[in-house]
């Protein structure tokens, strides 16, 4: 049995939200705030932090009204439009549809945290030395990043197919 395209989109979005929220519940239940656990030495650690801002804490010091508008209302509107766009635009290729669904799922998961807790739970940190060192992030951030990388890849592929004049 083949699932309809929109059912597949919604299942992928729900999968991303679910995995993210389960991971955050486990971290909040099994870590003290700020606690660090090494997974692979100091290269890959888990540290439970809460982020009132956006990516890497940007906007944490904004006043509450501005934070409400920029980190809750605006993202909710953008995510609503993104889901509408994915489901209505039947010309999207499969990879782009998957990528946009991952972005939507990750975005919704972090917006849910802001609504439910007033902040986002983060816990992964990678330091491979040199310039490859991340901030502390979560599964939803990974979903959004994965989606963006796949989108860039598909756009790059589609630009290669356009004949040059």
mmCIF file of C-alpha atoms in Angstrom:
data_model
loop_
_atom_site.group_PDB
_atom_site.id
_atom_site.type_symbol
_atom_site.label_atom_id
_atom_site.label_comp_id
_atom_site.label_asym_id
_atom_site.label_seq_id
_atom_site.Cartn_x
_atom_site.Cartn_y
_atom_site.Cartn_z
ATOM 1 C CA UNK A 1 0.000 0.000 0.000
ATOM 2 C CA UNK A 2 1.390 3.371 -1.030
ATOM 3 C CA UNK A 3 0.867 6.293 1.340
ATOM 4 C CA UNK A 4 -0.437 9.508 -0.098
ATOM 5 C CA UNK A 5 2.178 12.227 -0.503
ATOM 6 C CA UNK A 6 0.625 14.455 2.192
ATOM 7 C CA UNK A 7 0.335 11.587 4.681
ATOM 8 C CA UNK A 8 4.047 10.899 4.148
ATOM 9 C CA UNK A 9 4.858 14.593 4.714
ATOM 10 C CA UNK A 10 2.864 14.727 7.947
ATOM 11 C CA UNK A 11 4.357 11.448 9.199
ATOM 12 C CA UNK A 12 7.889 12.760 8.591
ATOM 13 C CA UNK A 13 7.087 16.029 10.379
ATOM 14 C CA UNK A 14 5.523 14.141 13.313
ATOM 15 C CA UNK A 15 8.498 11.734 13.422
ATOM 16 C CA UNK A 16 10.931 14.669 13.706
ATOM 17 C CA UNK A 17 8.876 16.308 16.454
ATOM 18 C CA UNK A 18 8.475 13.031 18.367
ATOM 19 C CA UNK A 19 12.147 12.036 18.319
ATOM 20 C CA UNK A 20 13.145 15.532 19.425
ATOM 21 C CA UNK A 21 10.610 15.694 22.247
ATOM 22 C CA UNK A 22 11.458 12.197 23.527
ATOM 23 C CA UNK A 23 15.163 13.118 23.618
ATOM 24 C CA UNK A 24 14.403 16.319 25.550
ATOM 25 C CA UNK A 25 12.185 14.502 28.067
ATOM 26 C CA UNK A 26 14.993 11.973 28.651
ATOM 27 C CA UNK A 27 17.590 14.714 29.126
ATOM 28 C CA UNK A 28 15.409 16.712 31.544
ATOM 29 C CA UNK A 29 14.663 13.504 33.522
ATOM 30 C CA UNK A 30 18.234 12.163 33.671
ATOM 31 C CA UNK A 31 20.468 15.252 33.887
ATOM 32 C CA UNK A 32 20.886 17.992 36.420
ATOM 33 C CA UNK A 33 20.834 21.411 34.766
ATOM 34 C CA UNK A 34 24.346 22.115 33.429
ATOM 35 C CA UNK A 35 25.506 18.537 34.018
ATOM 36 C CA UNK A 36 28.034 17.252 31.476
ATOM 37 C CA UNK A 37 28.384 13.630 30.367
ATOM 38 C CA UNK A 38 31.150 12.643 27.986
ATOM 39 C CA UNK A 39 29.991 10.339 25.212
ATOM 40 C CA UNK A 40 33.226 10.190 23.202
ATOM 41 C CA UNK A 41 35.815 11.865 25.408
ATOM 42 C CA UNK A 42 35.641 15.636 25.165
ATOM 43 C CA UNK A 43 34.896 15.402 21.437
ATOM 44 C CA UNK A 44 31.205 14.598 21.812
ATOM 45 C CA UNK A 45 29.464 15.497 25.057
ATOM 46 C CA UNK A 46 25.976 16.003 26.392
ATOM 47 C CA UNK A 47 25.253 18.993 28.577
ATOM 48 C CA UNK A 48 21.755 19.964 29.647
ATOM 49 C CA UNK A 49 21.115 23.657 29.062
ATOM 50 C CA UNK A 50 18.034 25.733 28.347
ATOM 51 C CA UNK A 51 18.070 28.424 25.713
ATOM 52 C CA UNK A 52 15.653 31.372 25.829
ATOM 53 C CA UNK A 53 16.969 32.636 22.503
ATOM 54 C CA UNK A 54 17.299 31.204 19.037
ATOM 55 C CA UNK A 55 20.256 29.503 17.339
ATOM 56 C CA UNK A 56 23.272 29.490 19.715
ATOM 57 C CA UNK A 57 21.403 31.665 22.199
ATOM 58 C CA UNK A 58 20.993 34.653 19.879
ATOM 59 C CA UNK A 59 18.235 36.873 21.176
ATOM 60 C CA UNK A 60 18.380 35.577 24.751
ATOM 61 C CA UNK A 61 18.669 39.128 26.056
ATOM 62 C CA UNK A 62 15.730 40.541 24.042
ATOM 63 C CA UNK A 63 12.786 41.944 25.960
ATOM 64 C CA UNK A 64 9.859 39.556 26.385
ATOM 65 C CA UNK A 65 7.618 41.217 23.770
ATOM 66 C CA UNK A 66 10.283 41.171 21.076
ATOM 67 C CA UNK A 67 11.193 37.569 21.941
ATOM 68 C CA UNK A 68 7.481 36.610 21.700
ATOM 69 C CA UNK A 69 7.207 38.187 18.241
ATOM 70 C CA UNK A 70 10.546 37.039 16.774
ATOM 71 C CA UNK A 71 10.879 33.603 18.385
ATOM 72 C CA UNK A 72 7.272 32.441 18.699
ATOM 73 C CA UNK A 73 4.732 34.291 16.544
ATOM 74 C CA UNK A 74 6.887 34.836 13.431
ATOM 75 C CA UNK A 75 8.289 31.264 13.381
ATOM 76 C CA UNK A 76 4.778 29.849 13.877
ATOM 77 C CA UNK A 77 3.505 31.820 10.874
ATOM 78 C CA UNK A 78 6.527 30.813 8.752
ATOM 79 C CA UNK A 79 6.171 27.144 9.735
ATOM 80 C CA UNK A 80 2.447 27.228 8.962
ATOM 81 C CA UNK A 81 3.187 28.640 5.519
ATOM 82 C CA UNK A 82 5.996 26.096 5.003
ATOM 83 C CA UNK A 83 3.637 23.187 5.700
ATOM 84 C CA UNK A 84 1.047 24.721 3.371
ATOM 85 C CA UNK A 85 3.715 25.159 0.666
ATOM 86 C CA UNK A 86 5.008 21.581 0.988
ATOM 87 C CA UNK A 87 1.555 20.036 0.822
ATOM 88 C CA UNK A 88 0.204 22.221 -2.014
ATOM 89 C CA UNK A 89 3.293 22.383 -4.252
ATOM 90 C CA UNK A 90 3.146 19.071 -6.107
ATOM 91 C CA UNK A 91 6.143 20.033 -8.298
ATOM 92 C CA UNK A 92 8.652 19.628 -5.435
ATOM 93 C CA UNK A 93 11.015 16.724 -5.965
ATOM 94 C CA UNK A 94 11.145 13.991 -3.330
ATOM 95 C CA UNK A 95 14.434 15.158 -1.730
ATOM 96 C CA UNK A 96 13.227 18.759 -1.417
ATOM 97 C CA UNK A 97 9.954 17.556 0.098
ATOM 98 C CA UNK A 98 11.850 15.463 2.671
ATOM 99 C CA UNK A 99 14.212 18.353 3.420
ATOM 100 C CA UNK A 100 11.403 20.875 3.922
ATOM 101 C CA UNK A 101 9.477 18.376 6.069
ATOM 102 C CA UNK A 102 12.537 17.941 8.333
ATOM 103 C CA UNK A 103 12.900 21.725 8.601
ATOM 104 C CA UNK A 104 9.210 22.035 9.507
ATOM 105 C CA UNK A 105 9.373 19.219 12.079
ATOM 106 C CA UNK A 106 12.486 20.603 13.754
ATOM 107 C CA UNK A 107 11.071 24.116 13.776
ATOM 108 C CA UNK A 108 7.764 22.990 15.264
ATOM 109 C CA UNK A 109 9.569 20.984 17.959
ATOM 110 C CA UNK A 110 11.549 24.024 19.110
ATOM 111 C CA UNK A 111 8.489 26.309 18.935
ATOM 112 C CA UNK A 112 6.650 23.741 21.080
ATOM 113 C CA UNK A 113 9.426 24.031 23.697
ATOM 114 C CA UNK A 114 9.059 27.813 23.718
ATOM 115 C CA UNK A 115 5.289 27.512 24.209
ATOM 116 C CA UNK A 116 5.447 24.737 26.840
ATOM 117 C CA UNK A 117 8.562 25.797 28.784
ATOM 118 C CA UNK A 118 9.438 29.336 27.705
ATOM 119 C CA UNK A 119 12.809 28.060 26.482
ATOM 120 C CA UNK A 120 14.370 25.326 24.349
ATOM 121 C CA UNK A 121 16.194 22.336 25.842
ATOM 122 C CA UNK A 122 19.631 21.778 24.255
ATOM 123 C CA UNK A 123 22.141 19.069 25.098
ATOM 124 C CA UNK A 124 24.590 18.001 22.347
ATOM 125 C CA UNK A 125 28.049 19.529 21.874
ATOM 126 C CA UNK A 126 30.733 18.501 19.385
ATOM 127 C CA UNK A 127 34.361 19.665 19.448
ATOM 128 C CA UNK A 128 36.530 17.991 16.827
ATOM 129 C CA UNK A 129 39.228 20.618 17.239
ATOM 130 C CA UNK A 130 40.196 23.434 14.951
ATOM 131 C CA UNK A 131 37.244 25.230 13.435
ATOM 132 C CA UNK A 132 34.765 22.371 13.898
ATOM 133 C CA UNK A 133 33.215 23.174 17.250
ATOM 134 C CA UNK A 134 29.473 23.534 17.682
ATOM 135 C CA UNK A 135 27.328 25.351 20.154
ATOM 136 C CA UNK A 136 25.018 23.228 22.276
ATOM 137 C CA UNK A 137 22.139 21.936 20.156
ATOM 138 C CA UNK A 138 19.301 19.400 20.065
ATOM 139 C CA UNK A 139 17.648 16.896 17.705
ATOM 140 C CA UNK A 140 15.315 19.559 16.272
ATOM 141 C CA UNK A 141 18.365 21.656 15.345
ATOM 142 C CA UNK A 142 19.827 18.575 13.648
ATOM 143 C CA UNK A 143 16.587 18.102 11.664
ATOM 144 C CA UNK A 144 16.638 21.710 10.485
ATOM 145 C CA UNK A 145 20.353 21.533 9.616
ATOM 146 C CA UNK A 146 19.907 18.236 7.767
ATOM 147 C CA UNK A 147 17.010 19.728 5.825
ATOM 148 C CA UNK A 148 19.025 22.810 4.878
ATOM 149 C CA UNK A 149 21.993 20.706 3.710
ATOM 150 C CA UNK A 150 19.711 18.507 1.585
ATOM 151 C CA UNK A 151 18.012 21.601 0.113
ATOM 152 C CA UNK A 152 21.353 23.143 -0.837
ATOM 153 C CA UNK A 153 22.353 19.807 -2.369
ATOM 154 C CA UNK A 154 19.135 19.550 -4.413
ATOM 155 C CA UNK A 155 19.408 23.170 -5.564
ATOM 156 C CA UNK A 156 23.012 22.535 -6.586
ATOM 157 C CA UNK A 157 21.950 19.413 -8.509
ATOM 158 C CA UNK A 158 19.084 21.199 -10.238
ATOM 159 C CA UNK A 159 21.340 24.099 -11.264
ATOM 160 C CA UNK A 160 23.721 21.591 -12.892
ATOM 161 C CA UNK A 161 20.848 20.255 -15.044
ATOM 162 C CA UNK A 162 20.000 23.674 -16.493
ATOM 163 C CA UNK A 163 21.733 23.991 -19.872
ATOM 164 C CA UNK A 164 24.015 26.997 -20.131
ATOM 165 C CA UNK A 165 23.306 29.391 -22.987
#
